Amino acid sequence: MGSKRLDRRTLLKAAMIGPGAAVAAGGEALAAPPRITGLPDISWRLQSSFPATLDTIYGAAEAMARSAAILTGGRFRIEIAPPDRYVPAGQALDAVSAGSVQALQTCSYYHVDRDPAFAFGSALPFGLNARMQDAWIVEGGGGPLLDGLYAQYGLTSLVAGNTGAQMGGWFRKEIRSLPEMAGLKMRIAGLGGMVLARLGVEPQELAIESAYAALDDGWLDAAEWSGPYEDEQLGFYKVAPYYYYPGWWDGGPSIHLLINRAAFEALPETYKEALRASAAQAGHEMQARYDVRNNTAIRSLIDKGVQLRPFPTDILEAAYKASFELYAELAAAHPRFKAIYEPWKGFRDQIYQSFRVAEYSFESFGFTQQAKGH
């Protein structure tokens, strides 16, 4: 017995254009989707932490909003806006907590000044890669822990993407050893900045839109953002030729929708499920796009003369040690951090062992054979 595969876009189109209009690939008519009746028209405002020029990450929020509208017959509409549109970027989390803006697309670790435990929602230095992060949140106990944290700030959350492992940033000069890090001014967010401060770096929390000019005039010595695709778009290679890896502070950062909890709970169940499904789909597509576009962009950057460099071993070793010293201090000082850190650390240690059995050994063998020319 055979079956015809109906892709997601066909089904969404059927839902959007209504009865009798959609046909399957083989030509037969599809059953019309059920009409949504008796449900309210709801409009939300969502402000992103990311500029609209970054189509991969900002575009995921737009895709999520389109899907949620289609799945609710156009009754649930989310207006997407870049930083500072509704409220100043630094006030966006407060606006969502208060309900004047319903949602924020962001990295949770942008808000560690509010509570260091917010880092767990996205990434910790030498933490989880993208697959591990998803596993921890969805099946490994992380989801309920994060829900409990965000609830204390009047928020709920949905994972809506992941960039995958990031690069280590752009440097105006080559860094050969740990002592050469001392005194460098580097644009970096989250706990990664706290760790680098322990290595003598002066971390700067600077909007990414301002980082290029700061590098160009020498006010910054280094800046990190994401990976090759977006970094090339931002033009960093023109003013800082050394491109370091890995971004050990961003092994697999989740992108979150932080949502006003009361607004989310007031949604009809149909709308909640539409939002969950749309966020998950947009997130899935985001990571796939990053992987494909980064693959192309890193080759383009090399062709433009970018100098790829691994971080020297002494820097990685010092950063690793400093990271877990920081976590121990934060756990001692912040009960909410400790409540998440201890189970997170146990999960991390076990899944690293598990991944070595198949994932890492598979990749290692593949890389070795490629190096041999096989």
Coordinates of N, CA and C in Angstrom, one line a residue, residues 198 318 320-330:
R198 N 38.0 37.0 34.5 CA 38.9 36.3 35.4 C 40.3 36.0 34.7
A318 N 42.6 27.5 31.2 CA 42.3 28.5 32.2 C 40.9 28.9 32.3
Y320 N 38.3 27.0 31.3 CA 37.6 25.9 31.9 C 37.6 25.9 33.4
K321 N 38.8 26.1 34.0 CA 39.0 26.1 35.4 C 38.2 27.3 36.0
A322 N 38.3 28.4 35.4 CA 37.6 29.6 35.9 C 36.1 29.5 35.8
S323 N 35.6 28.8 34.8 CA 34.2 28.6 34.6 C 33.6 27.8 35.8
F324 N 34.2 26.7 36.2 CA 33.6 25.9 37.2 C 33.9 26.5 38.6
E325 N 34.9 27.3 38.8 CA 35.1 28.1 40.0 C 33.9 29.1 40.1
L326 N 33.6 29.7 39.0 CA 32.5 30.7 39.0 C 31.2 30.0 39.4
Y327 N 30.9 28.9 38.8 CA 29.7 28.2 39.1 C 29.5 27.8 40.6
A328 N 30.6 27.4 41.2 CA 30.6 27.1 42.6 C 30.3 28.3 43.4
E329 N 30.9 29.4 43.0 CA 30.6 30.7 43.8 C 29.2 31.1 43.6
L330 N 28.7 31.0 42.4 CA 27.3 31.5 42.1 C 26.3 30.5 42.9

